[in-house]
mmCIF file of C-alpha atoms in Angstrom:
data_model
loop_
_atom_site.group_PDB
_atom_site.id
_atom_site.type_symbol
_atom_site.label_atom_id
_atom_site.label_comp_id
_atom_site.label_asym_id
_atom_site.label_seq_id
_atom_site.Cartn_x
_atom_site.Cartn_y
_atom_site.Cartn_z
ATOM 1 C CA UNK N 1 76.050 -288.805 81.471
ATOM 2 C CA UNK N 2 73.861 -290.205 78.663
ATOM 3 C CA UNK N 3 71.433 -287.831 76.890
ATOM 4 C CA UNK N 4 68.930 -289.244 74.404
ATOM 5 C CA UNK N 5 66.608 -287.083 72.281
ATOM 6 C CA UNK N 6 64.181 -287.590 69.428
ATOM 7 C CA UNK N 7 60.613 -288.528 68.543
ATOM 8 C CA UNK N 8 58.765 -290.193 71.402
ATOM 9 C CA UNK N 9 57.907 -293.830 70.890
ATOM 10 C CA UNK N 10 57.237 -296.859 73.110
ATOM 11 C CA UNK N 11 60.273 -298.803 74.328
ATOM 12 C CA UNK N 12 62.982 -296.132 74.312
ATOM 13 C CA UNK N 13 63.700 -296.195 78.038
ATOM 14 C CA UNK N 14 63.310 -299.974 78.133
ATOM 15 C CA UNK N 15 65.859 -300.436 75.328
ATOM 16 C CA UNK N 16 68.498 -298.113 76.807
ATOM 17 C CA UNK N 17 68.133 -299.383 80.366
ATOM 18 C CA UNK N 18 68.158 -302.975 79.088
ATOM 19 C CA UNK N 19 71.610 -302.500 77.581
ATOM 20 C CA UNK N 20 72.847 -300.983 80.835
ATOM 21 C CA UNK N 21 71.295 -303.848 82.812
ATOM 22 C CA UNK N 22 73.207 -306.419 80.755
ATOM 23 C CA UNK N 23 76.433 -304.866 82.065
ATOM 24 C CA UNK N 24 75.316 -304.354 85.713
ATOM 25 C CA UNK N 25 75.498 -300.554 85.383
ATOM 26 C CA UNK N 26 74.320 -298.464 88.367
ATOM 27 C CA UNK N 27 71.870 -295.631 87.585
ATOM 28 C CA UNK N 28 72.714 -292.655 89.812
ATOM 29 C CA UNK N 29 70.096 -290.287 88.394
ATOM 30 C CA UNK N 30 67.440 -290.399 85.677
ATOM 31 C CA UNK N 31 64.986 -287.923 84.192
ATOM 32 C CA UNK N 32 62.651 -287.992 81.217
ATOM 33 C CA UNK N 33 60.342 -285.422 79.633
ATOM 34 C CA UNK N 34 58.077 -285.395 76.593
ATOM 35 C CA UNK N 35 56.894 -282.148 75.012
ATOM 36 C CA UNK N 36 54.664 -282.402 71.924
ATOM 37 C CA UNK N 37 55.832 -285.965 71.194
ATOM 38 C CA UNK N 38 59.496 -284.933 71.476
ATOM 39 C CA UNK N 39 61.442 -287.033 73.991
ATOM 40 C CA UNK N 40 64.409 -286.098 76.150
ATOM 41 C CA UNK N 41 65.917 -288.810 78.375
ATOM 42 C CA UNK N 42 68.910 -288.329 80.656
ATOM 43 C CA UNK N 43 70.774 -290.932 82.721
ATOM 44 C CA UNK N 44 73.736 -290.451 85.027
ATOM 45 C CA UNK N 45 75.379 -293.851 85.395
ATOM 46 C CA UNK N 46 78.347 -295.490 87.099
ATOM 47 C CA UNK N 47 80.207 -298.176 85.157
ATOM 48 C CA UNK N 48 81.335 -301.246 87.132
ATOM 49 C CA UNK N 49 85.061 -301.481 87.802
ATOM 50 C CA UNK N 50 86.888 -303.268 85.015
ATOM 51 C CA UNK N 51 84.067 -302.722 82.520
ATOM 52 C CA UNK N 52 84.929 -301.658 78.992
ATOM 53 C CA UNK N 53 82.781 -298.500 78.797
ATOM 54 C CA UNK N 54 83.313 -298.135 75.042
ATOM 55 C CA UNK N 55 81.483 -301.414 74.394
ATOM 56 C CA UNK N 56 78.433 -300.308 76.378
ATOM 57 C CA UNK N 57 78.338 -296.872 74.761
ATOM 58 C CA UNK N 58 78.704 -298.415 71.294
ATOM 59 C CA UNK N 59 75.697 -300.678 71.931
ATOM 60 C CA UNK N 60 73.631 -297.675 73.052
ATOM 61 C CA UNK N 61 74.754 -295.671 70.023
ATOM 62 C CA UNK N 62 73.688 -298.420 67.598
ATOM 63 C CA UNK N 63 70.343 -298.923 69.350
ATOM 64 C CA UNK N 64 69.589 -295.168 69.226
ATOM 65 C CA UNK N 65 70.512 -295.116 65.541
ATOM 66 C CA UNK N 66 68.046 -297.943 64.888
ATOM 67 C CA UNK N 67 65.287 -295.968 66.629
ATOM 68 C CA UNK N 68 66.115 -292.685 64.903
ATOM 69 C CA UNK N 69 67.284 -291.041 68.130
ATOM 70 C CA UNK N 70 70.190 -288.753 68.887
ATOM 71 C CA UNK N 71 72.504 -289.647 71.775
ATOM 72 C CA UNK N 72 75.273 -287.728 73.514
ATOM 73 C CA UNK N 73 77.790 -289.032 76.080
ATOM 74 C CA UNK N 74 79.537 -286.799 78.615
ATOM 75 C CA UNK N 75 82.220 -288.054 81.029
ATOM 76 C CA UNK N 76 81.624 -286.943 84.632
ATOM 77 C CA UNK N 77 84.591 -286.731 87.000
ATOM 78 C CA UNK N 78 84.425 -288.021 90.570
ATOM 79 C CA UNK N 79 84.935 -284.482 91.874
ATOM 80 C CA UNK N 80 82.102 -283.159 89.753
ATOM 81 C CA UNK N 81 79.827 -285.931 90.959
ATOM 82 C CA UNK N 82 80.671 -285.292 94.617
ATOM 83 C CA UNK N 83 79.928 -281.592 94.117
ATOM 84 C CA UNK N 84 76.518 -282.587 92.717
ATOM 85 C CA UNK N 85 75.852 -284.884 95.668
ATOM 86 C CA UNK N 86 76.758 -282.128 98.125
ATOM 87 C CA UNK N 87 74.077 -279.920 96.566
ATOM 88 C CA UNK N 88 71.248 -282.153 97.796
ATOM 89 C CA UNK N 89 71.338 -280.471 101.204
ATOM 90 C CA UNK N 90 70.263 -277.123 99.752
ATOM 91 C CA UNK N 91 66.808 -275.665 100.303
ATOM 92 C CA UNK N 92 64.152 -276.577 97.758
ATOM 93 C CA UNK N 93 61.380 -274.262 96.637
ATOM 94 C CA UNK N 94 58.309 -274.310 94.406
ATOM 95 C CA UNK N 95 57.379 -271.322 92.232
ATOM 96 C CA UNK N 96 53.978 -271.569 90.526
ATOM 97 C CA UNK N 97 52.714 -269.289 87.747
ATOM 98 C CA UNK N 98 48.949 -268.940 87.309
ATOM 99 C CA UNK N 99 47.271 -266.992 84.523
ATOM 100 C CA UNK N 100 44.643 -267.257 81.813
ATOM 101 C CA UNK N 101 47.535 -267.755 79.397
ATOM 102 C CA UNK N 102 51.271 -268.031 80.155
ATOM 103 C CA UNK N 103 53.525 -266.121 77.770
ATOM 104 C CA UNK N 104 57.273 -266.150 77.126
ATOM 105 C CA UNK N 105 57.429 -262.764 78.854
ATOM 106 C CA UNK N 106 56.031 -264.310 82.035
ATOM 107 C CA UNK N 107 58.538 -267.176 81.976
ATOM 108 C CA UNK N 108 61.448 -264.849 81.205
ATOM 109 C CA UNK N 109 60.580 -262.447 84.034
ATOM 110 C CA UNK N 110 60.117 -265.149 86.673
ATOM 111 C CA UNK N 111 63.211 -267.123 85.725
ATOM 112 C CA UNK N 112 65.232 -263.890 85.773
ATOM 113 C CA UNK N 113 64.276 -263.405 89.430
ATOM 114 C CA UNK N 114 65.222 -267.037 90.120
ATOM 115 C CA UNK N 115 68.583 -266.448 88.434
ATOM 116 C CA UNK N 116 69.316 -263.243 90.332
ATOM 117 C CA UNK N 117 68.800 -265.077 93.619
ATOM 118 C CA UNK N 118 71.281 -267.718 92.432
ATOM 119 C CA UNK N 119 68.751 -270.543 92.456
ATOM 120 C CA UNK N 120 68.944 -273.518 90.105
ATOM 121 C CA UNK N 121 65.884 -274.761 88.259
ATOM 122 C CA UNK N 122 65.688 -278.556 88.565
ATOM 123 C CA UNK N 123 62.357 -279.109 86.826
ATOM 124 C CA UNK N 124 59.593 -277.235 85.010
ATOM 125 C CA UNK N 125 56.138 -278.794 84.665
ATOM 126 C CA UNK N 126 52.937 -277.645 82.985
ATOM 127 C CA UNK N 127 50.092 -278.318 85.429
ATOM 128 C CA UNK N 128 47.217 -277.004 83.328
ATOM 129 C CA UNK N 129 45.650 -278.774 80.369
ATOM 130 C CA UNK N 130 46.778 -278.347 76.786
ATOM 131 C CA UNK N 131 46.162 -274.841 75.483
ATOM 132 C CA UNK N 132 44.317 -274.392 72.142
ATOM 133 C CA UNK N 133 45.724 -272.123 69.446
ATOM 134 C CA UNK N 134 44.372 -268.616 68.939
ATOM 135 C CA UNK N 135 42.478 -266.532 71.460
ATOM 136 C CA UNK N 136 42.108 -268.104 74.888
ATOM 137 C CA UNK N 137 38.611 -269.013 76.077
ATOM 138 C CA UNK N 138 37.243 -266.596 78.662
ATOM 139 C CA UNK N 139 37.684 -269.107 81.498
ATOM 140 C CA UNK N 140 40.937 -270.689 80.274
ATOM 141 C CA UNK N 141 43.562 -271.716 82.826
ATOM 142 C CA UNK N 142 47.319 -271.897 82.529
ATOM 143 C CA UNK N 143 49.801 -272.926 85.195
ATOM 144 C CA UNK N 144 53.504 -273.737 85.168
ATOM 145 C CA UNK N 145 55.419 -275.053 88.179
ATOM 146 C CA UNK N 146 59.152 -274.532 88.727
ATOM 147 C CA UNK N 147 61.059 -276.710 91.182
ATOM 148 C CA UNK N 148 64.137 -274.727 92.217
ATOM 149 C CA UNK N 149 67.075 -275.378 94.498
ATOM 150 C CA UNK N 150 69.369 -273.107 96.504
ATOM 151 C CA UNK N 151 69.697 -271.313 99.819
ATOM 152 C CA UNK N 152 67.860 -268.040 100.405
ATOM 153 C CA UNK N 153 69.208 -265.730 103.108
ATOM 154 C CA UNK N 154 65.784 -264.104 103.440
ATOM 155 C CA UNK N 155 62.899 -265.892 101.660
ATOM 156 C CA UNK N 156 60.634 -262.892 102.345
ATOM 157 C CA UNK N 157 62.727 -260.770 99.941
ATOM 158 C CA UNK N 158 62.322 -263.393 97.211
ATOM 159 C CA UNK N 159 58.584 -263.635 97.876
ATOM 160 C CA UNK N 160 58.192 -259.847 97.886
ATOM 161 C CA UNK N 161 59.932 -259.496 94.519
ATOM 162 C CA UNK N 162 57.748 -262.207 92.975
ATOM 163 C CA UNK N 163 54.626 -260.499 94.350
ATOM 164 C CA UNK N 164 55.698 -257.185 92.846
ATOM 165 C CA UNK N 165 56.374 -258.894 89.513
ATOM 166 C CA UNK N 166 52.948 -260.551 89.597
ATOM 167 C CA UNK N 167 51.321 -257.139 89.937
ATOM 168 C CA UNK N 168 53.297 -255.748 87.011
ATOM 169 C CA UNK N 169 52.469 -258.696 84.726
ATOM 170 C CA UNK N 170 48.861 -259.164 85.899
ATOM 171 C CA UNK N 171 49.426 -262.814 86.762
ATOM 172 C CA UNK N 172 49.690 -264.786 90.003
ATOM 173 C CA UNK N 173 53.038 -266.109 91.222
ATOM 174 C CA UNK N 174 53.110 -268.353 94.275
ATOM 175 C CA UNK N 175 56.237 -269.227 96.245
ATOM 176 C CA UNK N 176 56.368 -272.141 98.694
ATOM 177 C CA UNK N 177 59.053 -274.081 100.475
ATOM 178 C CA UNK N 178 59.082 -277.610 99.076
ATOM 179 C CA UNK N 179 58.411 -279.252 102.418
ATOM 180 C CA UNK N 180 56.704 -282.524 103.347
ATOM 181 C CA UNK N 181 53.583 -280.560 104.378
ATOM 182 C CA UNK N 182 52.979 -279.268 100.850
ATOM 183 C CA UNK N 183 51.699 -282.657 99.702
ATOM 184 C CA UNK N 184 50.049 -283.663 102.975
ATOM 185 C CA UNK N 185 47.384 -280.976 103.387
ATOM 186 C CA UNK N 186 44.175 -282.379 104.861
ATOM 187 C CA UNK N 187 41.811 -279.497 105.690
ATOM 188 C CA UNK N 188 40.658 -276.485 103.656
ATOM 189 C CA UNK N 189 38.668 -273.692 105.311
ATOM 190 C CA UNK N 190 36.857 -271.097 103.185
ATOM 191 C CA UNK N 191 35.397 -267.716 103.844
ATOM 192 C CA UNK N 192 31.979 -267.599 102.199
ATOM 193 C CA UNK N 193 31.062 -264.145 100.904
ATOM 194 C CA UNK N 194 33.171 -263.064 97.886
ATOM 195 C CA UNK N 195 35.131 -266.319 98.206
ATOM 196 C CA UNK N 196 32.885 -269.362 97.745
ATOM 197 C CA UNK N 197 30.215 -267.099 96.293
ATOM 198 C CA UNK N 198 30.608 -264.007 94.125
ATOM 199 C CA UNK N 199 28.470 -261.831 96.365
ATOM 200 C CA UNK N 200 28.171 -260.349 99.847
ATOM 201 C CA UNK N 201 24.962 -261.876 101.218
ATOM 202 C CA UNK N 202 24.284 -259.059 103.639
ATOM 203 C CA UNK N 203 24.383 -256.615 100.725
ATOM 204 C CA UNK N 204 21.848 -258.727 98.820
ATOM 205 C CA UNK N 205 19.543 -258.795 101.847
ATOM 206 C CA UNK N 206 19.977 -255.064 102.286
ATOM 207 C CA UNK N 207 18.883 -254.416 98.704
ATOM 208 C CA UNK N 208 15.718 -256.396 99.348
ATOM 209 C CA UNK N 209 15.154 -254.383 102.531
ATOM 210 C CA UNK N 210 15.692 -251.070 100.718
ATOM 211 C CA UNK N 211 18.872 -250.170 102.647
ATOM 212 C CA UNK N 212 21.405 -251.375 100.105
ATOM 213 C CA UNK N 213 23.601 -248.293 99.826
ATOM 214 C CA UNK N 214 23.896 -247.773 103.567
ATOM 215 C CA UNK N 215 24.881 -251.387 104.245
ATOM 216 C CA UNK N 216 27.232 -251.630 101.254
ATOM 217 C CA UNK N 217 29.173 -248.608 102.464
ATOM 218 C CA UNK N 218 29.677 -250.137 105.900
ATOM 219 C CA UNK N 219 30.604 -253.509 104.355
ATOM 220 C CA UNK N 220 33.266 -252.048 102.099
ATOM 221 C CA UNK N 221 34.868 -250.045 104.898
ATOM 222 C CA UNK N 222 34.933 -253.110 107.160
ATOM 223 C CA UNK N 223 36.514 -255.335 104.486
ATOM 224 C CA UNK N 224 39.228 -252.733 103.953
ATOM 225 C CA UNK N 225 40.015 -252.925 107.659
ATOM 226 C CA UNK N 226 38.863 -249.371 108.377
ATOM 227 C CA UNK N 227 36.140 -250.437 110.832
ATOM 228 C CA UNK N 228 35.940 -252.962 113.663
ATOM 229 C CA UNK N 229 34.206 -255.992 112.152
ATOM 230 C CA UNK N 230 31.904 -256.859 115.063
ATOM 231 C CA UNK N 231 30.573 -253.334 115.542
ATOM 232 C CA UNK N 232 30.103 -252.787 111.824
ATOM 233 C CA UNK N 233 28.433 -256.193 111.466
ATOM 234 C CA UNK N 234 25.867 -255.477 114.184
ATOM 235 C CA UNK N 235 25.207 -252.056 112.625
ATOM 236 C CA UNK N 236 24.503 -253.620 109.239
ATOM 237 C CA UNK N 237 22.292 -256.373 110.654
ATOM 238 C CA UNK N 238 20.257 -253.796 112.568
ATOM 239 C CA UNK N 239 19.337 -252.179 109.244
ATOM 240 C CA UNK N 240 17.713 -255.459 108.137
ATOM 241 C CA UNK N 241 15.031 -255.322 110.808
ATOM 242 C CA UNK N 242 11.579 -256.184 109.430
ATOM 243 C CA UNK N 243 12.808 -258.104 106.369
ATOM 244 C CA UNK N 244 10.516 -261.043 105.507
ATOM 245 C CA UNK N 245 12.030 -264.471 106.201
ATOM 246 C CA UNK N 246 10.969 -265.666 102.726
ATOM 247 C CA UNK N 247 13.558 -263.316 101.186
ATOM 248 C CA UNK N 248 16.375 -265.481 102.590
ATOM 249 C CA UNK N 249 15.303 -268.456 100.500
ATOM 250 C CA UNK N 250 15.102 -266.481 97.266
ATOM 251 C CA UNK N 251 18.503 -264.861 97.879
ATOM 252 C CA UNK N 252 20.093 -268.254 98.640
ATOM 253 C CA UNK N 253 18.726 -269.772 95.431
ATOM 254 C CA UNK N 254 20.251 -266.961 93.343
ATOM 255 C CA UNK N 255 23.723 -266.891 94.905
ATOM 256 C CA UNK N 256 26.415 -267.041 92.179
ATOM 257 C CA UNK N 257 28.912 -269.801 92.978
ATOM 258 C CA UNK N 258 32.491 -268.681 92.393
ATOM 259 C CA UNK N 259 34.263 -270.000 89.306
ATOM 260 C CA UNK N 260 36.022 -273.277 90.086
ATOM 261 C CA UNK N 261 34.420 -273.755 93.523
ATOM 262 C CA UNK N 262 32.461 -276.872 92.657
ATOM 263 C CA UNK N 263 35.404 -278.510 90.878
ATOM 264 C CA UNK N 264 37.743 -277.665 93.750
ATOM 265 C CA UNK N 265 35.512 -279.000 96.526
ATOM 266 C CA UNK N 266 34.582 -282.181 94.645
ATOM 267 C CA UNK N 267 38.273 -282.842 93.945
ATOM 268 C CA UNK N 268 39.230 -282.242 97.565
ATOM 269 C CA UNK N 269 36.525 -284.639 98.710
ATOM 270 C CA UNK N 270 37.799 -287.350 96.346
ATOM 271 C CA UNK N 271 41.287 -286.850 97.757
ATOM 272 C CA UNK N 272 40.041 -287.228 101.331
ATOM 273 C CA UNK N 273 40.280 -283.598 102.468
ATOM 274 C CA UNK N 274 37.993 -282.129 105.092
ATOM 275 C CA UNK N 275 36.375 -278.796 104.189
ATOM 276 C CA UNK N 276 34.853 -275.991 106.235
ATOM 277 C CA UNK N 277 33.070 -272.669 105.828
ATOM 278 C CA UNK N 278 34.149 -270.095 108.420
ATOM 279 C CA UNK N 279 32.078 -267.052 107.648
ATOM 280 C CA UNK N 280 31.274 -263.675 109.082
ATOM 281 C CA UNK N 281 28.006 -264.033 107.149
ATOM 282 C CA UNK N 282 24.933 -266.038 108.074
ATOM 283 C CA UNK N 283 24.500 -269.708 108.957
ATOM 284 C CA UNK N 284 21.381 -270.008 106.765
ATOM 285 C CA UNK N 285 23.426 -269.407 103.607
ATOM 286 C CA UNK N 286 26.424 -271.378 104.828
ATOM 287 C CA UNK N 287 24.226 -274.437 105.322
ATOM 288 C CA UNK N 288 22.704 -273.896 101.879
ATOM 289 C CA UNK N 289 26.213 -274.054 100.361
ATOM 290 C CA UNK N 290 27.094 -276.979 102.594
ATOM 291 C CA UNK N 291 24.341 -279.063 101.002
ATOM 292 C CA UNK N 292 25.084 -277.831 97.494
ATOM 293 C CA UNK N 293 28.851 -278.382 97.589
ATOM 294 C CA UNK N 294 29.245 -281.104 100.215
ATOM 295 C CA UNK N 295 31.126 -279.080 102.843
ATOM 296 C CA UNK N 296 31.921 -280.851 106.132
ATOM 297 C CA UNK N 297 31.751 -277.960 108.643
ATOM 298 C CA UNK N 298 29.883 -274.643 108.729
ATOM 299 C CA UNK N 299 30.362 -271.874 111.285
ATOM 300 C CA UNK N 300 28.703 -268.501 110.767
ATOM 301 C CA UNK N 301 26.288 -266.104 112.473
ATOM 302 C CA UNK N 302 22.706 -267.017 113.375
ATOM 303 C CA UNK N 303 20.301 -264.369 112.119
ATOM 304 C CA UNK N 304 17.471 -263.917 114.645
ATOM 305 C CA UNK N 305 13.954 -264.278 113.211
ATOM 306 C CA UNK N 306 10.648 -263.763 115.013
ATOM 307 C CA UNK N 307 7.134 -263.996 113.556
ATOM 308 C CA UNK N 308 8.544 -264.564 110.085
ATOM 309 C CA UNK N 309 10.647 -261.387 110.087
ATOM 310 C CA UNK N 310 14.316 -260.544 110.691
ATOM 311 C CA UNK N 311 14.714 -258.869 114.103
ATOM 312 C CA UNK N 312 17.912 -256.999 113.272
ATOM 313 C CA UNK N 313 19.871 -259.084 115.801
ATOM 314 C CA UNK N 314 22.210 -262.079 115.731
ATOM 315 C CA UNK N 315 22.312 -264.752 118.418
ATOM 316 C CA UNK N 316 25.482 -266.113 119.994
ATOM 317 C CA UNK N 317 29.082 -265.016 119.474
ATOM 318 C CA UNK N 318 29.759 -263.020 116.320
ATOM 319 C CA UNK N 319 32.166 -264.854 113.991
ATOM 320 C CA UNK N 320 34.813 -262.179 113.481
ATOM 321 C CA UNK N 321 38.408 -262.598 112.369
ATOM 322 C CA UNK N 322 39.690 -263.862 115.691
ATOM 323 C CA UNK N 323 36.789 -266.277 116.044
ATOM 324 C CA UNK N 324 37.552 -267.710 112.586
ATOM 325 C CA UNK N 325 41.107 -268.474 113.693
ATOM 326 C CA UNK N 326 39.847 -270.115 116.896
ATOM 327 C CA UNK N 327 37.346 -272.249 114.968
ATOM 328 C CA UNK N 328 40.035 -273.304 112.510
ATOM 329 C CA UNK N 329 42.212 -274.514 115.379
ATOM 330 C CA UNK N 330 39.257 -276.362 116.929
ATOM 331 C CA UNK N 331 38.408 -278.194 113.693
ATOM 332 C CA UNK N 332 42.038 -279.135 113.084
ATOM 333 C CA UNK N 333 42.372 -280.456 116.617
ATOM 334 C CA UNK N 334 39.123 -282.411 116.322
ATOM 335 C CA UNK N 335 40.308 -284.026 113.085
ATOM 336 C CA UNK N 336 43.840 -284.633 114.392
ATOM 337 C CA UNK N 337 45.347 -282.344 111.749
ATOM 338 C CA UNK N 338 48.467 -280.212 112.234
ATOM 339 C CA UNK N 339 47.971 -276.535 111.360
ATOM 340 C CA UNK N 340 50.785 -276.894 108.807
ATOM 341 C CA UNK N 341 48.416 -279.246 106.958
ATOM 342 C CA UNK N 342 45.649 -276.643 106.852
ATOM 343 C CA UNK N 343 44.714 -274.336 103.963
ATOM 344 C CA UNK N 344 42.690 -271.176 104.646
ATOM 345 C CA UNK N 345 41.118 -269.110 101.864
ATOM 346 C CA UNK N 346 39.561 -265.655 102.165
ATOM 347 C CA UNK N 347 39.312 -262.177 100.708
ATOM 348 C CA UNK N 348 38.770 -259.704 103.547
ATOM 349 C CA UNK N 349 40.713 -258.195 106.435
ATOM 350 C CA UNK N 350 38.716 -260.344 108.869
ATOM 351 C CA UNK N 351 40.195 -263.434 107.187
ATOM 352 C CA UNK N 352 43.798 -262.514 107.964
ATOM 353 C CA UNK N 353 43.904 -264.172 111.425
ATOM 354 C CA UNK N 354 42.993 -267.589 109.993
ATOM 355 C CA UNK N 355 45.191 -267.097 106.925
ATOM 356 C CA UNK N 356 48.152 -266.346 109.181
ATOM 357 C CA UNK N 357 47.912 -269.541 111.265
ATOM 358 C CA UNK N 358 47.252 -271.936 108.386
ATOM 359 C CA UNK N 359 50.140 -273.758 106.769
ATOM 360 C CA UNK N 360 48.946 -272.289 103.466
ATOM 361 C CA UNK N 361 46.998 -269.029 103.629
ATOM 362 C CA UNK N 362 45.529 -267.893 100.296
ATOM 363 C CA UNK N 363 44.121 -264.445 99.576
ATOM 364 C CA UNK N 364 41.517 -265.050 96.866
ATOM 365 C CA UNK N 365 40.561 -262.058 94.675
ATOM 366 C CA UNK N 366 41.274 -260.129 97.817
ATOM 367 C CA UNK N 367 41.600 -256.562 98.983
ATOM 368 C CA UNK N 368 45.149 -255.093 98.715
ATOM 369 C CA UNK N 369 45.784 -255.262 102.474
ATOM 370 C CA UNK N 370 44.962 -258.995 102.430
ATOM 371 C CA UNK N 371 47.120 -259.779 99.368
ATOM 372 C CA UNK N 372 50.076 -258.015 100.951
ATOM 373 C CA UNK N 373 49.802 -259.951 104.214
ATOM 374 C CA UNK N 374 48.834 -263.436 103.008
ATOM 375 C CA UNK N 375 51.347 -266.138 102.075
ATOM 376 C CA UNK N 376 49.788 -266.642 98.646
ATOM 377 C CA UNK N 377 47.371 -264.803 96.409
ATOM 378 C CA UNK N 378 45.122 -265.868 93.517
ATOM 379 C CA UNK N 379 43.403 -263.153 91.514
ATOM 380 C CA UNK N 380 43.526 -264.294 87.885
ATOM 381 C CA UNK N 381 41.914 -267.763 88.071
ATOM 382 C CA UNK N 382 38.973 -269.396 89.810
ATOM 383 C CA UNK N 383 39.088 -271.255 93.115
ATOM 384 C CA UNK N 384 40.242 -274.466 91.443
ATOM 385 C CA UNK N 385 43.551 -272.675 90.817
ATOM 386 C CA UNK N 386 44.309 -273.750 94.404
ATOM 387 C CA UNK N 387 44.831 -277.288 93.059
ATOM 388 C CA UNK N 388 47.892 -276.033 91.173
ATOM 389 C CA UNK N 389 49.403 -274.752 94.411
ATOM 390 C CA UNK N 390 49.077 -278.301 95.725
ATOM 391 C CA UNK N 391 50.954 -279.603 92.673
ATOM 392 C CA UNK N 392 47.839 -281.284 91.269
ATOM 393 C CA UNK N 393 47.745 -281.169 87.484
ATOM 394 C CA UNK N 394 44.732 -281.179 85.177
ATOM 395 C CA UNK N 395 46.065 -284.435 83.690
ATOM 396 C CA UNK N 396 45.651 -286.185 87.033
ATOM 397 C CA UNK N 397 42.167 -284.741 87.463
ATOM 398 C CA UNK N 398 41.115 -285.854 83.976
ATOM 399 C CA UNK N 399 42.285 -289.398 84.720
ATOM 400 C CA UNK N 400 40.553 -289.551 88.086
#
C-alpha cells in the first residue's frame, strides 16, 4: 500500500505511476482526493515475482521528496488482501445529507449511525458548490454523499433511524441502495400544487371567488388524508361556480414557481429525462407550466367553462391518487421505461400511490403522513436538491 500526501500539483499521479510502470507493477486499487489544494493519493499494488521491491520504493521515495510530498509504505499480506477481495460481495448503500449548511454535528451524527450498523464508509464526496465563509445565503445549498458498504439485516430500521435523526437535526438524510437503477433514471413525474409551484391553485381561485376560507379548509383536510380526495375535490370545485374565466389567466401569471424547479427541469432535459405533471389540480395551469418549464406530459382535471364562467364542474375522470399511479405506469410503458427508473415527487396524501410504485419516491416539503411513507424526503432545499439524490454534483452542472 502506497500513500502519498501533500500540496496538489500537476504530474503527481503521472510521476508515481510512471515509476511503477517501469517495473511492470500491477495496480490492484487506486484512489485520489483533493481538498482545498491538499492531495491524498493511495495505490494498492502487486510487485512482480522476483522484483526487488526496495528499489521501486526507493525511487518513489526520492521522487516524492523532490516534489515536497510525504509518502508512506505499508506491506499487505496475501490473507489481508483476500479478506478485502471477499468484501466486494457486500451490499452497497448511498447516504446523502442535504441542508442549507452542513455542520460537524451533522456529519458526526450520521456517521455514528453508520458505525452502529457496522457499515464501512468507502468514500465521502461534497456534491454542492463551495461554501462561502460567514453566514450562509438564504438560498444556499449543501450536500454531502457517503458511499457505504456492509450487509443490513433490515434496511427499513436503518432508514427509520436516519429519518428520525433528520427530524432532530432539521436536515434531510436520504438512504438508497447503490443499485444500477440509481444512475439510470429516465422519467420524473411531479405533482403540481405545492410541489412545482408554491401555491394551491384551487385556493387562489377560491379567494378570487370569495370562498377562500371554505375551500382552504377542505383542501387542508384532504391533503392530510382525512377526506376522500375525489369527493372533496368536487365539493371545492362546486364552490367556484360563476367565477369569470379571465381570472384563470391572471392567477396563472402570478403562480410562484418553487425554488429550484426551473434549474431541475432544465438539467433533466439536458440529460435526456422525460418529465410529467400528474396533478389533482387543473389542466389549464398544468399546460401553463408545461410551456414555461418545458414539461413533456401533463395530466390534470379539465375545469368546465360555459359562457365565460366556471360551471363548478369538471369533465372526465378526476385525477386522484390512484389515477396518478395509473398515469405514471402508462407514461413509463409508452416511453419503454422500467418503473425502477422512474422518480415521482409530491407533497400530499393523494401522491402516495405514485410515490410508492416509482423506483424513487420523494416527498417534497410534504405533510407528515407523506414523509413517513415515502422512500425519501426533501424539506430543507429546493426541488433541485433532487439532483443530489441522483449523485449529480454542482461541479458537473457548472461545467455543462
